[in-house]
Short mmCIF file of C-alpha atoms in Angstrom, two decimals:
data_model
loop_
_atom_site.label_atom_id
_atom_site.label_comp_id
_atom_site.label_asym_id
_atom_site.label_seq_id
_atom_site.Cartn_x
_atom_site.Cartn_y
_atom_site.Cartn_z
CA VAL B 203 -94.74 191.38 -56.05
CA HIS B 204 -95.86 190.28 -52.62
CA VAL B 205 -96.93 193.26 -50.54
CA THR B 206 -96.87 193.44 -46.76
CA GLY B 207 -97.84 196.49 -44.69
CA GLY B 208 -100.60 197.61 -47.04
CA GLN B 209 -98.49 199.85 -49.27
CA LEU B 210 -96.82 199.39 -52.63
CA GLN B 211 -94.41 202.08 -53.86
CA ILE B 212 -93.38 202.23 -57.50
CA SER B 213 -90.84 204.71 -58.88
CA PHE B 214 -89.03 205.31 -62.14
CA PRO B 215 -85.89 207.26 -61.16
CA HIS B 216 -84.29 207.36 -64.61
CA ALA B 217 -87.32 207.67 -66.92
CA LEU B 218 -87.94 210.74 -69.06
CA ALA B 219 -91.39 212.31 -69.39
CA GLY B 220 -93.83 209.98 -71.09
CA GLU B 221 -91.57 206.92 -70.99
CA ALA B 222 -93.07 205.25 -67.90
CA ILE B 223 -96.66 204.06 -68.15
CA ILE B 224 -98.65 201.86 -65.76
CA SER B 225 -101.75 200.52 -67.47
CA ALA B 226 -103.22 198.63 -64.52
CA ILE B 227 -102.50 197.06 -61.15
CA ALA B 228 -104.24 193.86 -60.06
CA ILE B 229 -104.54 192.88 -56.40
CA SER B 230 -105.14 189.16 -55.85
CA THR B 231 -104.63 186.30 -53.40
CA LEU B 232 -104.83 182.52 -53.43
CA ASN B 233 -106.62 182.64 -50.07
CA ARG B 234 -110.31 182.34 -50.95
CA HIS B 235 -111.35 183.20 -47.42
CA VAL B 236 -109.95 186.76 -47.58
CA ILE B 237 -112.67 189.38 -47.37
CA PRO B 238 -111.97 192.46 -49.51
CA ALA B 239 -111.90 195.79 -47.67
CA ALA B 240 -114.98 197.89 -48.06
CA SER B 241 -114.81 200.72 -50.58
CA SER B 242 -113.95 204.09 -49.10
CA GLY B 243 -116.80 205.58 -51.10
CA GLY B 244 -114.55 208.13 -52.78
CA VAL B 245 -113.88 211.73 -51.77
CA ILE B 246 -117.37 213.10 -52.53
CA LYS B 247 -119.40 212.96 -49.30
CA ASN B 248 -122.91 214.11 -48.34
CA PHE B 249 -123.83 214.92 -51.92
CA LYS B 250 -127.18 216.71 -52.21
CA ALA B 251 -128.89 218.49 -55.11
CA GLU B 252 -131.73 220.97 -54.91
CA GLY B 253 -134.55 222.11 -57.13
CA PRO B 254 -136.92 220.36 -59.53
CA ASP B 255 -134.06 218.49 -61.24
CA GLU B 256 -132.46 217.15 -58.06
CA LYS B 257 -132.91 213.52 -59.15
CA LYS B 258 -130.90 214.21 -62.31
CA TRP B 259 -127.76 214.95 -60.27
CA SER B 260 -125.68 212.02 -59.08
CA ALA B 261 -122.19 211.32 -57.68
CA GLN B 262 -120.19 208.87 -59.85
CA SER B 263 -116.81 207.18 -59.61
CA TRP B 264 -114.02 206.22 -62.01
CA LEU B 265 -114.47 208.84 -64.73
CA ASP B 266 -113.60 207.40 -68.13
CA ILE B 267 -114.04 207.96 -71.83
CA GLY B 268 -117.42 206.69 -72.98
CA ASP B 269 -119.24 207.59 -69.76
CA GLN B 270 -122.59 209.31 -70.21
CA ALA B 271 -121.88 212.97 -69.41
CA TYR B 272 -125.40 214.20 -68.53
CA ALA B 273 -128.41 212.60 -66.87
CA ASP B 274 -130.89 213.46 -69.59
CA SER B 275 -128.69 213.16 -72.67
CA LYS B 276 -126.86 210.44 -74.60
CA THR B 277 -123.79 212.67 -74.89
CA CYS B 278 -120.61 210.87 -73.80
CA PHE B 279 -117.04 211.90 -72.96
CA SER B 280 -114.80 211.39 -76.00
CA GLN B 281 -111.51 212.83 -74.67
CA LEU B 282 -110.17 213.40 -71.15
CA PRO B 283 -106.92 214.95 -69.92
CA PRO B 284 -104.82 212.31 -68.11
CA VAL B 285 -105.34 213.94 -64.72
CA LEU B 286 -109.08 213.15 -64.77
CA PHE B 287 -108.99 209.42 -65.51
CA GLY B 288 -110.42 207.53 -62.54
CA ALA B 289 -111.67 210.64 -60.78
CA ASP B 290 -114.85 210.81 -58.71
CA TRP B 291 -117.28 213.02 -60.59
CA ILE B 292 -120.77 214.42 -60.71
CA ARG B 293 -123.22 213.71 -63.53
CA THR B 294 -125.26 216.88 -63.98
CA PRO B 295 -128.46 217.67 -65.89
CA ASP B 296 -128.13 218.69 -69.52
CA ASN B 297 -129.54 222.14 -68.62
CA ASN B 298 -128.51 223.82 -65.36
CA LYS B 299 -129.85 227.28 -66.10
CA GLY B 300 -131.99 228.75 -63.33
CA TYR B 301 -131.57 225.79 -60.92
CA PRO B 302 -129.95 226.15 -57.50
CA GLY B 303 -127.35 223.46 -58.18
CA ALA B 304 -125.88 221.09 -55.62
CA ALA B 305 -123.38 220.79 -52.77
CA PHE B 306 -121.08 218.17 -51.26
CA ASN B 307 -118.23 217.75 -48.80
CA VAL B 308 -114.70 216.47 -49.28
CA ASP B 309 -113.24 214.51 -46.38
CA VAL B 310 -109.63 215.04 -47.49
CA ALA B 311 -107.86 217.96 -49.18
CA SER B 312 -109.09 217.81 -52.79
CA ASP B 313 -108.85 219.49 -56.18
CA VAL B 314 -112.26 220.22 -57.67
CA TYR B 315 -112.33 220.57 -61.47
CA VAL B 316 -115.21 222.16 -63.34
CA ALA B 317 -115.38 221.71 -67.13
CA MET B 318 -117.35 224.45 -68.88
CA ASN B 319 -117.35 225.78 -72.43
CA SER B 320 -116.65 229.34 -71.31
CA LYS B 321 -113.86 231.89 -71.22
CA PRO B 322 -112.61 232.93 -67.73
CA GLU B 323 -114.23 236.38 -67.98
CA ASN B 324 -117.62 234.82 -68.73
CA LEU B 325 -117.74 232.32 -65.86
CA PRO B 326 -120.69 232.47 -63.45
CA THR B 327 -120.02 234.21 -60.13
CA TRP B 328 -119.60 231.00 -58.13
CA LEU B 329 -116.75 229.94 -60.41
CA ARG B 330 -114.80 233.21 -60.49
CA ASP B 331 -112.23 232.08 -57.91
CA TYR B 332 -111.42 228.90 -59.87
CA SER B 333 -108.19 229.00 -61.92
CA ALA B 334 -107.83 228.11 -65.59
CA THR B 335 -105.73 224.97 -66.02
CA GLY B 336 -105.06 225.21 -69.73
CA LEU B 337 -106.57 221.71 -70.06
CA SER B 338 -109.90 220.64 -71.49
CA LEU B 339 -112.16 217.63 -71.91
CA GLN B 340 -114.29 216.79 -74.91
CA THR B 341 -117.73 215.31 -75.42
CA ASP B 342 -119.00 213.68 -78.63
CA GLU B 343 -121.74 216.29 -79.04
CA ASN B 344 -121.81 217.99 -82.47
CA GLY B 345 -118.83 215.95 -83.62
CA GLY B 346 -116.72 217.02 -80.66
CA THR B 347 -117.23 219.90 -78.18
CA ASN B 348 -114.44 221.15 -75.94
CA PHE B 349 -114.93 222.23 -72.34
CA ALA B 350 -112.21 224.30 -70.64
CA LEU B 351 -111.13 222.96 -67.25
CA TYR B 352 -111.05 225.18 -64.14
CA LYS B 353 -109.69 224.12 -60.78
CA LYS B 354 -109.90 225.10 -57.10
CA ARG B 355 -108.27 223.37 -54.11
CA PHE B 356 -110.44 222.72 -51.05
CA ALA B 357 -109.14 221.84 -47.57
CA SER B 358 -110.18 218.69 -45.74
CA ASN B 359 -113.83 218.67 -44.55
CA SER B 360 -114.76 221.66 -46.78
CA GLN B 361 -118.10 222.12 -48.46
CA VAL B 362 -118.20 222.61 -52.23
CA VAL B 363 -121.18 224.52 -53.60
CA LEU B 364 -122.17 224.23 -57.27
CA GLY B 365 -124.40 226.88 -58.77
CA SER B 366 -126.51 227.38 -61.87
CA ALA B 367 -125.04 228.26 -65.24
CA ASP B 368 -126.21 229.30 -68.67
CA GLN B 369 -124.84 226.04 -70.04
CA LYS B 370 -123.99 222.45 -69.14
CA TYR B 371 -120.92 221.59 -67.12
CA THR B 372 -119.15 218.63 -65.49
CA VAL B 373 -117.49 218.37 -62.07
CA ALA B 374 -114.60 216.02 -61.19
CA VAL B 375 -112.93 215.63 -57.78
CA LEU B 376 -109.50 214.23 -56.94
CA PRO B 377 -107.65 214.03 -53.62
CA VAL B 378 -104.54 216.20 -53.51
CA THR B 379 -101.41 214.21 -54.36
CA THR B 380 -97.70 214.82 -53.92
CA LEU B 381 -97.01 214.02 -57.55
CA PRO B 382 -95.44 216.95 -59.44
CA PRO B 383 -97.70 218.65 -62.02
CA ALA B 384 -97.53 217.22 -65.54
CA ILE B 385 -96.12 220.38 -67.13
CA ASP B 386 -95.17 218.45 -70.25
CA LEU B 387 -98.88 218.07 -71.03
CA LYS B 388 -99.39 221.82 -71.37
CA LYS B 389 -99.35 223.28 -74.85
CA SER B 390 -96.05 224.85 -75.84
CA ILE B 391 -95.80 227.73 -78.34
CA LYS B 392 -92.50 228.63 -80.02
CA TYR B 393 -91.73 232.13 -81.27
CA GLY B 394 -88.89 232.53 -83.74
CA THR B 395 -86.91 235.71 -84.26
CA ASP B 396 -88.50 236.34 -87.68
CA GLY B 397 -91.47 237.91 -85.91
CA ALA B 398 -89.38 239.74 -83.32
CA THR B 399 -88.33 243.37 -83.62
CA ALA B 400 -84.74 244.48 -83.01
CA THR B 401 -83.78 248.11 -82.35
CA ASP B 402 -81.02 250.36 -80.98
CA GLY B 403 -78.05 248.04 -81.23
CA ALA B 404 -79.84 244.69 -81.60
CA VAL B 405 -79.79 243.40 -85.16
CA HIS B 406 -81.24 240.50 -87.13
CA ASP B 407 -78.61 238.01 -88.22
CA THR B 408 -78.14 234.37 -89.21
CA LEU B 409 -76.28 231.63 -87.36
CA ASP B 410 -75.77 228.18 -88.89
CA GLY B 411 -78.38 229.08 -91.46
CA LYS B 412 -81.03 230.03 -88.87
CA ARG B 413 -82.53 233.45 -88.20
CA VAL B 414 -81.36 234.99 -84.89
CA VAL B 415 -81.09 238.39 -83.21
CA ARG B 416 -77.64 239.55 -82.06
CA PHE B 417 -76.89 242.25 -79.52
CA ALA B 418 -74.19 244.31 -81.29
CA LYS B 419 -73.72 246.86 -78.52
CA LEU B 420 -72.98 246.57 -74.83
CA ALA B 421 -76.19 248.28 -73.65
CA GLY B 422 -79.43 249.74 -74.92
CA GLY B 423 -80.34 247.28 -77.68
CA GLU B 424 -83.85 245.81 -77.52
CA VAL B 425 -85.47 242.62 -78.80
CA THR B 426 -89.25 242.39 -78.60
CA PHE B 427 -91.37 239.24 -78.95
CA SER B 428 -95.16 239.46 -79.25
CA ILE B 429 -96.93 236.59 -77.44
CA ALA B 430 -100.60 235.68 -77.23
CA PRO B 431 -101.60 233.29 -74.38
CA GLY B 432 -104.97 231.66 -75.07
CA VAL B 433 -106.12 231.19 -71.47
CA ALA B 434 -105.50 232.85 -68.12
CA ASP B 435 -102.58 231.08 -66.45
CA LYS B 436 -99.01 231.41 -65.21
CA TYR B 437 -96.66 230.64 -68.09
CA ASP B 438 -93.09 229.43 -68.37
CA LEU B 439 -90.85 231.47 -70.70
CA ARG B 440 -87.73 229.81 -72.09
CA PHE B 441 -85.18 231.74 -74.16
CA LYS B 442 -82.90 229.89 -76.56
CA TYR B 443 -79.53 231.64 -76.87
CA HIS B 444 -75.84 231.47 -77.81
CA ASN B 445 -73.07 233.00 -75.71
CA ASP B 446 -69.63 231.76 -76.71
CA SER B 447 -67.85 234.46 -74.73
CA ALA B 448 -66.19 233.77 -71.41
CA ARG B 449 -68.57 236.14 -69.54
CA THR B 450 -72.11 236.01 -68.26
CA LEU B 451 -74.15 238.52 -70.27
CA THR B 452 -77.17 240.31 -68.82
CA VAL B 453 -80.37 241.84 -70.12
CA ASN B 454 -83.47 243.29 -68.47
CA MET B 455 -86.69 241.47 -69.37
CA GLN B 456 -90.04 243.24 -69.24
CA LEU B 457 -93.44 241.64 -69.73
CA GLN B 458 -95.86 244.28 -70.98
CA ALA B 459 -99.63 244.12 -71.42
CA ALA B 460 -101.29 245.54 -74.52
CA ASP B 461 -101.89 248.86 -72.77
CA GLY B 462 -98.20 249.19 -71.81
CA THR B 463 -98.62 248.06 -68.20
CA VAL B 464 -95.46 246.33 -66.98
CA MET B 465 -96.52 242.95 -65.58
CA LYS B 466 -93.00 241.87 -64.65
CA SER B 467 -89.47 243.26 -64.78
CA GLU B 468 -86.45 241.02 -64.16
CA GLU B 469 -82.71 240.97 -64.90
CA LEU B 470 -81.70 237.79 -66.71
CA SER B 471 -78.18 236.35 -66.72
CA PHE B 472 -77.11 234.34 -69.80
CA LYS B 473 -74.22 232.09 -68.86
CA PRO B 474 -71.51 231.08 -71.38
CA VAL B 475 -72.13 227.97 -73.48
CA LYS B 476 -69.76 226.10 -75.74
CA LYS B 477 -69.35 227.39 -79.28
CA ASN B 478 -72.08 226.12 -81.65
CA LYS B 479 -74.14 224.94 -78.67
CA THR B 480 -77.50 226.36 -77.65
CA GLY B 481 -78.29 227.43 -74.10
CA THR B 482 -81.69 227.75 -72.45
CA LEU B 483 -82.63 230.35 -69.86
CA ALA B 484 -85.98 229.76 -68.13
CA THR B 485 -88.18 232.19 -66.24
CA THR B 486 -91.94 232.71 -65.80
CA THR B 487 -94.58 235.39 -66.22
CA GLY B 488 -94.44 235.70 -62.42
CA THR B 489 -98.17 235.59 -62.00
CA SER B 490 -101.24 234.44 -63.90
CA ILE B 491 -101.89 236.56 -66.96
CA ASN B 492 -105.14 236.77 -68.91
CA ALA B 493 -105.66 235.68 -72.47
CA GLY B 494 -104.62 238.47 -74.83
CA ASN B 495 -101.63 240.13 -76.44
CA TYR B 496 -98.39 240.84 -74.57
CA LYS B 497 -94.82 241.90 -75.34
CA VAL B 498 -91.68 240.30 -73.95
CA ILE B 499 -88.91 242.89 -74.21
CA LEU B 500 -85.22 242.11 -73.74
CA LYS B 501 -83.13 245.24 -73.19
CA ALA B 502 -79.33 244.95 -73.11
CA VAL B 503 -77.58 245.79 -69.85
CA ASP B 504 -74.24 244.10 -70.60
CA ALA B 505 -75.05 241.94 -73.60
CA LYS B 506 -72.69 242.59 -76.52
CA GLY B 507 -72.34 239.36 -78.46
CA LEU B 508 -75.41 237.66 -77.00
CA VAL B 509 -77.49 235.86 -79.64
CA ILE B 510 -81.18 235.12 -79.10
CA SER B 511 -82.57 232.37 -81.35
CA GLY B 512 -86.12 232.06 -80.02
CA LEU B 513 -88.67 232.11 -77.22
CA GLU B 514 -90.85 229.24 -76.03
CA MET B 515 -94.00 229.85 -73.95
CA GLN B 516 -95.63 226.99 -72.01
#
């Protein structure tokens, strides 16, 4: 392709998730007198570390598997989530405990990722307003050590301050893009009806040899799924169902925490689907929920004949 105007746009309008892959793009010319443009230097600007280990901190570019993770260690990155490949990043000391840390500026709106082997509730104070992504990277230390990935978005010309921690961590920085989030990369957990409870007019049944729950009464019946998200995040909830009637059937969904607190209440409408076909109704937890145990309760409002075959959480 011969590019004029300095911009190349590539799109895959009919590709499904994971079917379109670009491995590399080469820019070349037969004109040997062309002078390549100077590097922009990445999005990390004015990087400065403090303390006795300041020389062990350094700004790097093009994060990749095999890169040395820490300044004073031979530990390397063995696995990276796709979003981090090619990111600008900061190589930190192997031990950050008790040291002031470092700071830098971003000259464009950027997402700052911090990888740390810590649960959200145990993060140091300076990381408390970062959100869990549900992603992780891995180093080759001890046969493979996972580091949970936390993210915060910073506006253009913002300063990012990194503090001390009781353990090692890695920082990666990427400019904000208009690409949609890669939701298909998030772990999906399926809950069948075998583990669900059915009461007051909702009964366990089979359909085409599979276990389901059927609402046998117009109103009042309840189906309860127990879910256990592993990290704090906002989750998608997708219900698999059958409704071969000619009407839209409704239930009230409640998301309850372990102590009974109602995190979300919403009326769901299950539209008719063809006989022997499965429908999907999608909603969300509404807000970020912490790791732990929760109940998803479906209570019939006008639901006689509705069949629930499962719940998927992503």
